[in-house]
Short mmCIF file of C-alpha atoms and ligand atoms in Angstrom, two decimals:
data_model
loop_
_atom_site.label_atom_id
_atom_site.label_comp_id
_atom_site.label_asym_id
_atom_site.label_seq_id
_atom_site.Cartn_x
_atom_site.Cartn_y
_atom_site.Cartn_z
CA UNK I 30 -0.26 -0.15 0.05
CA UNK I 31 1.24 2.99 -1.01
CA UNK I 32 1.94 5.85 1.91
CA UNK I 33 0.89 9.33 0.51
CA UNK I 34 2.62 12.87 2.02
CA UNK I 35 -0.56 13.95 3.07
CA UNK I 36 -4.19 13.10 3.00
CA UNK I 37 -6.81 16.14 2.96
CA UNK I 38 -9.80 13.83 1.88
CA UNK I 39 -9.55 12.46 5.77
CA UNK I 40 -9.50 15.46 7.43
CA UNK I 41 -12.93 16.39 5.69
CA UNK I 42 -14.23 13.21 6.38
CA UNK I 43 -13.58 13.64 10.04
CA UNK I 44 -16.07 16.48 10.00
CA UNK I 45 -18.17 15.69 6.83
CA UNK I 46 -21.49 16.52 8.15
CA UNK I 47 -20.22 20.33 10.37
CA UNK I 48 -18.35 21.09 7.19
CA UNK I 49 -21.36 20.28 4.53
CA UNK I 50 -23.61 22.11 6.89
CA UNK I 51 -21.72 25.27 7.22
CA UNK I 52 -20.90 25.45 3.03
CA UNK I 53 -24.87 25.01 2.21
CA UNK I 54 -25.37 27.94 5.12
CA UNK I 55 -23.22 30.08 3.01
CA UNK I 56 -24.50 28.90 -0.22
CA UNK I 57 -28.09 29.77 0.79
CA UNK I 58 -27.17 33.22 2.38
CA UNK I 59 -26.38 34.79 -0.62
CA UNK I 60 -23.58 36.52 0.81
CA UNK I 61 -20.23 35.68 -0.01
CA UNK I 62 -17.68 37.76 0.33
CA UNK I 63 -16.52 40.00 3.43
CA UNK I 64 -19.71 38.87 5.56
CA UNK I 65 -20.69 37.89 8.87
CA UNK I 66 -18.82 34.83 8.74
CA UNK I 67 -15.90 36.23 8.11
CA UNK I 68 -16.01 38.50 10.90
CA UNK I 69 -16.93 35.73 13.08
CA UNK I 70 -13.60 33.72 12.06
CA UNK I 71 -11.76 36.67 12.46
CA UNK I 72 -13.04 37.49 16.14
CA UNK I 73 -12.78 33.46 17.05
CA UNK I 74 -8.77 33.26 15.69
CA UNK I 75 -7.50 36.42 17.56
CA UNK I 76 -9.32 35.48 20.85
CA UNK I 77 -7.72 31.54 19.98
CA UNK I 78 -4.71 33.52 19.64
CA UNK I 79 -4.91 35.26 22.70
CA UNK I 80 -5.14 38.93 20.75
CA UNK I 81 -7.67 41.79 20.06
CA UNK I 82 -8.57 41.49 16.33
CA UNK I 83 -7.38 40.28 13.57
CA UNK I 84 -8.48 40.56 9.90
CA UNK I 85 -9.07 37.68 6.95
CA UNK I 86 -7.42 38.39 3.79
CA UNK I 87 -7.26 36.19 0.45
CA UNK I 88 -3.98 34.34 1.03
CA UNK I 89 -0.61 34.22 3.44
CA UNK I 90 1.11 35.91 0.70
CA UNK I 91 -1.26 38.92 0.88
CA UNK I 92 -1.52 38.65 4.72
CA UNK I 93 2.42 39.40 4.67
CA UNK I 94 2.22 41.32 2.10
CA UNK I 95 -0.98 43.53 3.85
CA UNK I 96 1.24 42.90 6.99
CA UNK I 97 4.26 45.20 5.62
CA UNK I 98 2.03 47.72 3.95
CA UNK I 99 0.35 48.24 7.14
CA UNK I 100 3.89 48.81 8.99
CA UNK I 101 4.50 51.34 6.35
CA UNK I 102 7.35 49.50 4.41
CA UNK I 103 8.13 51.82 1.55
CA UNK I 104 10.52 51.36 -1.39
CA UNK I 105 14.06 51.43 -1.00
CA UNK I 106 13.48 50.16 2.57
CA UNK I 107 15.79 46.68 3.53
CA UNK I 108 13.52 43.88 5.13
CA UNK I 109 15.67 41.04 6.59
CA UNK I 110 14.47 37.42 5.15
CA UNK I 111 15.48 34.10 5.55
CA UNK I 112 16.14 32.47 2.23
CA UNK I 113 15.48 28.70 3.55
CA UNK I 114 11.77 29.45 3.26
CA UNK I 115 8.91 29.26 1.01
CA UNK I 116 9.28 31.68 -1.42
CA UNK I 117 5.89 33.80 -0.60
CA UNK I 118 7.78 35.19 2.41
CA UNK I 119 10.31 37.19 0.14
CA UNK I 120 7.66 37.52 -2.72
CA UNK I 121 5.66 39.46 -0.15
CA UNK I 122 8.60 41.85 0.66
CA UNK I 123 9.04 43.02 -2.90
CA UNK I 124 5.08 43.19 -3.82
CA UNK I 125 5.33 45.76 -0.87
CA UNK I 126 8.16 47.09 -2.28
CA UNK I 127 10.93 46.46 0.38
CA UNK I 128 14.00 44.97 -0.54
CA UNK I 129 14.65 41.74 0.50
CA UNK I 130 17.96 40.80 2.15
CA UNK I 131 18.93 37.51 2.51
CA UNK I 132 20.20 36.05 6.05
CA UNK I 133 21.66 32.46 7.11
CA UNK I 134 19.70 30.27 9.43
CA UNK I 135 20.90 28.24 12.63
CA UNK I 136 21.86 25.14 11.63
CA UNK I 137 20.09 23.17 14.25
CA UNK I 138 16.64 24.55 14.08
CA UNK I 139 16.96 25.82 10.90
CA UNK I 140 15.05 29.32 11.44
CA UNK I 141 16.68 32.51 11.38
CA UNK I 142 20.49 33.18 12.81
CA UNK I 143 19.85 36.52 15.09
CA UNK I 144 23.68 37.00 14.86
CA UNK I 145 23.62 36.95 11.28
CA UNK I 146 20.64 39.27 11.49
CA UNK I 147 22.08 41.80 14.10
CA UNK I 148 25.25 41.73 11.25
CA UNK I 149 22.82 42.33 8.60
CA UNK I 150 21.16 45.73 9.84
CA UNK I 151 22.06 48.86 8.07
CA UNK I 152 20.81 52.47 8.07
CA UNK I 153 17.94 51.39 5.79
CA UNK I 154 16.67 48.25 7.42
CA UNK I 155 12.81 49.15 8.48
CA UNK I 156 11.92 45.29 8.72
CA UNK I 157 12.32 42.09 9.22
CA UNK I 158 10.12 38.52 8.43
CA UNK I 159 10.59 36.14 11.24
CA UNK I 160 9.54 32.80 9.68
CA UNK I 161 8.34 30.02 12.01
CA UNK I 162 9.47 27.25 9.72
CA UNK I 163 7.91 23.83 9.51
CA UNK I 164 5.72 24.11 12.88
CA UNK I 165 8.44 25.68 15.05
CA UNK I 166 9.03 29.08 16.05
CA UNK I 167 11.92 31.31 15.64
CA UNK I 168 13.84 32.50 18.68
CA UNK I 169 12.07 35.63 18.89
CA UNK I 170 13.95 36.90 21.78
CA UNK I 171 16.80 38.24 20.07
CA UNK I 172 15.26 38.80 17.12
CA UNK I 173 12.90 41.48 19.28
CA UNK I 174 15.83 42.93 21.10
CA UNK I 175 17.04 43.54 17.91
CA UNK I 176 14.11 45.11 16.16
CA UNK I 177 13.45 47.43 19.03
CA UNK I 178 17.25 48.94 19.61
CA UNK I 179 17.06 49.60 15.85
CA UNK I 180 13.31 50.48 15.61
CA UNK I 181 12.37 47.86 13.00
CA UNK I 182 9.11 45.97 12.51
CA UNK I 183 9.12 42.74 13.53
CA UNK I 184 6.93 40.60 11.15
CA UNK I 185 6.01 36.46 11.91
CA UNK I 186 5.25 34.49 8.91
CA UNK I 187 3.01 31.46 10.94
CA UNK I 188 1.75 29.87 7.27
CA UNK I 189 3.56 27.09 9.03
CA UNK I 190 2.97 27.60 12.86
CA UNK I 191 -0.99 27.89 13.58
CA UNK I 192 -0.73 26.74 17.48
CA UNK I 193 3.18 26.67 17.52
CA UNK I 194 4.46 28.57 20.85
CA UNK I 195 7.61 29.50 22.69
CA UNK I 196 7.60 29.85 26.20
CA UNK I 197 3.81 29.35 26.26
CA UNK I 198 3.65 32.57 24.00
CA UNK I 199 1.55 31.57 20.38
CA UNK I 200 3.06 31.95 17.32
CA UNK I 201 1.42 35.42 15.82
CA UNK I 202 1.57 37.22 19.53
CA UNK I 203 4.93 38.45 20.19
CA UNK I 204 6.36 40.08 17.33
CA UNK I 205 4.25 43.61 16.14
CA UNK I 206 2.38 41.90 13.56
CA UNK I 207 1.63 38.38 11.82
CA UNK I 208 0.66 36.56 8.75
CA UNK I 209 -1.02 33.54 8.62
CA UNK I 210 -1.96 30.83 5.87
CA UNK I 211 -5.09 28.90 5.44
CA UNK I 212 -3.70 27.28 2.08
CA UNK I 213 -5.14 23.33 2.03
CA UNK I 214 -2.29 22.16 3.28
CA UNK I 215 -1.35 24.01 6.39
CA UNK I 216 -2.24 23.13 9.66
CA UNK I 217 -5.41 25.09 9.49
CA UNK I 218 -6.70 24.61 5.90
CA UNK I 219 -9.63 25.89 3.79
CA UNK I 220 -10.99 24.33 0.54
CA UNK I 221 -9.46 27.17 -1.13
CA UNK I 222 -6.78 29.98 -0.50
CA UNK I 223 -7.29 31.78 2.49
CA UNK I 224 -4.92 33.99 4.76
CA UNK I 225 -5.63 36.25 8.08
CA UNK I 226 -3.27 39.30 9.87
CA UNK I 227 -3.55 39.63 13.70
CA UNK I 228 -1.99 42.01 15.88
CA UNK I 229 -1.81 43.42 19.33
CA UNK I 230 -2.21 46.91 18.07
CA UNK I 231 -5.79 47.61 16.70
CA UNK I 232 -4.01 50.15 14.23
CA UNK I 233 -2.47 48.26 12.40
CA UNK I 234 -5.33 45.67 11.58
CA UNK I 235 -7.40 48.65 10.89
CA UNK I 236 -4.95 49.41 8.45
CA UNK I 237 -5.31 45.81 6.80
CA UNK I 238 -9.05 46.17 6.93
CA UNK I 239 -8.47 49.58 4.91
CA UNK I 240 -5.82 48.44 2.65
CA UNK I 241 -7.63 44.87 1.48
CA UNK I 242 -10.14 46.40 0.02
CA UNK I 243 -9.53 49.42 -2.45
CA UNK I 244 -8.43 51.51 0.74
CA UNK I 245 -12.58 52.06 1.72
CA UNK I 246 -14.00 52.68 5.05
CA UNK I 247 -16.61 54.46 2.93
CA UNK I 248 -17.56 52.17 0.18
CA UNK I 249 -16.33 53.39 -3.07
CA UNK I 250 -14.00 56.19 -1.54
CA UNK I 251 -9.94 54.91 -1.21
CA UNK I 252 -8.38 56.76 1.57
CA UNK I 253 -5.78 54.64 0.52
CA UNK I 254 -4.24 52.96 -2.37
CA UNK I 255 -5.40 49.31 -1.55
CA UNK I 256 -6.33 45.69 -3.73
CA UNK I 257 -8.83 43.31 -3.60
CA UNK I 258 -7.73 40.93 -1.00
CA UNK I 259 -10.76 39.63 0.83
CA UNK I 260 -11.87 36.38 2.55
CA UNK I 261 -14.20 34.39 1.66
CA UNK I 262 -17.58 33.48 3.28
CA UNK I 263 -17.49 30.32 2.26
CA UNK I 264 -13.42 29.52 2.95
CA UNK I 265 -14.55 31.46 6.40
CA UNK I 266 -17.49 29.03 7.38
CA UNK I 267 -15.66 26.13 6.81
CA UNK I 268 -12.26 27.51 8.62
CA UNK I 269 -14.07 28.32 11.96
CA UNK I 270 -15.52 24.41 11.76
CA UNK I 271 -12.09 23.48 11.33
CA UNK I 272 -10.39 25.97 13.96
CA UNK I 273 -12.74 23.90 16.59
CA UNK I 274 -10.45 20.69 16.17
CA UNK I 275 -6.89 22.55 15.19
CA UNK I 276 -5.25 21.99 18.88
CA UNK I 277 -6.74 18.00 18.57
CA UNK I 278 -4.92 17.37 15.19
CA UNK I 279 -1.73 19.55 16.40
CA UNK I 280 -1.45 17.03 19.55
CA UNK I 281 -2.06 14.12 16.99
CA UNK I 282 1.00 15.84 14.99
CA UNK I 283 2.75 16.05 18.07
CA UNK I 284 2.29 11.91 18.90
CA UNK I 285 3.14 11.48 15.32
CA UNK I 286 6.22 13.00 15.24
CA UNK I 287 7.47 11.65 18.70
CA UNK I 288 6.46 8.16 17.06
CA UNK I 289 9.25 8.98 14.20
CA UNK I 290 11.50 10.06 16.83
CA UNK I 291 11.66 7.25 18.51
CA UNK I 292 11.24 4.88 15.71
CA UNK I 293 14.21 6.55 13.60
CA UNK I 294 16.62 6.54 16.74
CA UNK I 295 19.65 4.62 15.47
CA UNK I 296 19.05 5.40 11.44
CA UNK I 297 21.38 7.24 9.38
CA UNK I 298 18.94 10.50 9.69
CA UNK I 299 18.83 13.41 11.76
CA UNK I 300 15.54 13.85 13.14
CA UNK I 301 14.38 17.53 14.30
CA UNK I 302 15.83 19.75 16.78
CA UNK I 303 13.37 21.62 19.22
CA UNK I 304 14.77 24.32 20.60
CA UNK I 305 14.39 24.79 24.24
CA UNK I 306 10.98 26.11 25.40
CA UNK I 307 9.19 25.73 22.41
CA UNK I 308 6.22 24.01 21.44
CA UNK I 309 6.28 22.30 17.26
CA UNK I 310 3.25 21.62 15.71
CA UNK I 311 4.64 19.72 13.08
CA UNK I 312 3.48 21.10 9.97
CA UNK I 313 6.36 19.52 8.55
CA UNK I 314 8.61 16.67 9.95
CA UNK I 315 11.86 17.35 8.63
CA UNK I 316 14.54 15.34 8.61
CA UNK I 317 18.53 15.16 7.57
CA UNK I 318 20.56 13.08 5.72
CA UNK I 319 23.77 12.91 3.72
CA UNK I 320 22.31 10.96 1.32
CA UNK I 321 19.26 12.77 1.07
CA UNK I 322 18.51 12.31 -2.72
CA UNK I 323 19.50 8.84 -2.71
CA UNK I 324 17.07 8.08 0.45
CA UNK I 325 14.21 10.20 -1.54
CA UNK I 326 14.20 7.57 -4.32
CA UNK I 327 14.78 4.64 -2.09
CA UNK I 328 11.35 5.68 -0.45
CA UNK I 329 9.73 6.14 -3.63
CA UNK I 330 10.73 2.69 -5.16
CA UNK I 331 8.78 1.61 -1.97
CA UNK I 332 5.49 3.42 -2.33
CA UNK I 333 6.53 6.05 0.15
CA UNK I 334 5.73 9.92 -0.61
CA UNK I 335 8.60 11.85 0.96
CA UNK I 336 8.83 15.61 -0.19
CA UNK I 337 12.02 18.73 0.01
CA UNK I 338 11.21 22.03 1.81
CA UNK I 339 12.85 23.58 -0.45
CA UNK I 340 14.99 22.43 -2.47
CA UNK I 341 16.55 25.18 -3.40
CA UNK I 342 17.49 28.07 -1.80
CA UNK I 343 15.35 31.63 -2.58
CA UNK I 344 18.53 33.85 -3.13
CA UNK I 345 19.52 30.66 -5.35
CA UNK I 346 16.29 30.95 -7.69
CA UNK I 347 16.44 32.73 -10.96
CA UNK I 348 13.98 35.57 -9.84
CA UNK I 349 16.26 36.44 -6.61
CA UNK I 350 19.48 35.37 -7.56
CA UNK I 351 20.67 39.12 -7.95
CA UNK I 352 19.85 40.02 -4.32
CA UNK I 353 22.43 36.35 -3.29
CA UNK I 354 24.88 37.77 -0.46
CA UNK I 355 28.49 37.81 -1.37
CA UNK I 356 29.92 34.35 -0.10
CA UNK I 357 26.38 33.10 -0.11
CA UNK I 358 24.44 31.43 2.87
CA UNK I 359 26.01 28.24 3.75
CA UNK I 360 23.67 26.98 6.21
CA UNK I 361 21.12 27.40 4.02
CA UNK I 362 22.88 25.85 1.19
CA UNK I 363 23.80 23.28 3.39
CA UNK I 364 20.39 22.56 4.66
CA UNK I 365 19.05 22.59 1.38
CA UNK I 366 21.06 19.92 0.27
CA UNK I 367 20.22 17.71 3.26
CA UNK I 368 16.41 17.74 4.41
CA UNK I 369 13.61 15.67 3.71
CA UNK I 370 9.81 16.04 4.59
CA UNK I 371 8.35 12.57 5.82
CA UNK I 372 4.63 12.12 5.09
CA UNK I 373 2.29 13.62 8.33
CA UNK I 374 -1.02 14.57 8.87
CA UNK I 375 -3.44 14.25 11.69
CA UNK I 376 -4.99 11.49 10.86
CA UNK I 377 -2.28 9.30 9.47
CA UNK I 378 -2.23 5.85 10.73
CA UNK I 379 0.60 4.69 13.54
CA UNK I 380 1.79 1.82 11.17
CA UNK I 381 2.63 3.90 8.12
CA UNK I 382 4.94 5.86 10.72
CA UNK I 383 6.75 2.25 11.38
CA UNK I 384 6.79 1.23 7.73
CA UNK I 385 8.47 4.38 7.16
CA UNK I 386 10.99 4.41 9.62
CA UNK I 387 11.72 0.60 8.62
CA UNK I 388 12.37 1.78 5.09
CA UNK I 389 14.36 4.30 6.55
CA UNK I 390 16.54 1.62 8.51
CA UNK I 391 16.69 -0.72 5.65
CA UNK I 392 18.55 2.36 3.73
CA UNK I 393 22.01 1.69 2.50
CA UNK I 394 23.47 3.96 0.10
C1 LIG G 4 2.48 28.52 2.52
C2 LIG G 4 3.14 30.01 2.81
C3 LIG G 4 3.04 31.34 3.11
C4 LIG G 4 2.18 31.66 1.87
O1 LIG G 4 0.82 31.36 2.04
P1 LIG G 4 -0.09 31.13 0.75
O2 LIG G 4 -1.30 31.14 1.38
O3 LIG G 4 0.30 30.28 0.13
O4 LIG G 4 -0.14 32.34 -0.18
C5 LIG G 4 4.25 31.91 3.31
N1 LIG G 4 5.23 31.65 4.10
C6 LIG G 4 5.21 30.83 4.46
C7 LIG G 4 6.51 30.20 5.31
C8 LIG G 4 4.68 29.43 3.66
O5 LIG G 4 4.58 28.38 3.96
#
């Protein structure tokens, strides 16, 4: 039996009745964008984060773009980003008019290296985007201290970290502003695209609300130059149903990751490192292997779908090469050659974990 990387249908089937009912209700209501479902979801998600408010938008990329625009990132402003991330993090900085400045990662957690960030700050630096990669929070305490000292905006990219925490503080509640994605495969996923901006500062959320719909406070009167980045009622209604299950799903991901950790002990792969004080929610379970490509092929040969997040660092991709720092990013480049994401999703059967682990133990390069 082949082992899939994820199974989104399994999540749907778990809540089929409630999801079907929520979808039908929206279809029958005649209200399809930015309505009562979106408002209710914004309030419920903000409460779940322990924040006063949030604004739903059309995608995670837009959430980052609008968060940066709410912070008034302007053309020529430098924004520090990791290169070891989804390209969306970097694309959003350029869409906002900023200049991405790539910085290396810690080799253990694979998140931004605070020392490298400190070294990259110039008089033109206006912000930094900390990506909580794979479900684990970046080291925000030193990053927040740097942001404070240099007057920078600290933006949290929480697209892979719904429910992660550090010393009890949820991802999205530590920086000035945070962006979430509800792309279907994320820990909280819609049946299509969706995103959300959260912040402790109501004026930032207010600004996102303005910008997400042409800068309108009053219909057809643009106070600011905005765009169309609205969240659908259908997606919001489905997300409200799924939000109720999110904490349980994250616990299931943690249990599966613990089973992987145990089953992979003594194998040739290095299992994920969790920084002290962090609760990892395992959006992805990423191991490292010096023979990664051969291992990926070995797994595929045995019907196991693994993947690489991400195979080519952003600073080496054709669209962004011109922004690559001199000397490259050694920890990023090394990680890209060794990382391998194993199958994980909340409904994954426990015997699949055992099968994947057995296959890895059998691997001989
Ligand atoms: C998925 C993702 C995004 C973008 O979200 P979309 O909803 O796909 O636009 C941004 N950053 C990271 C780290 C992501 O994983």
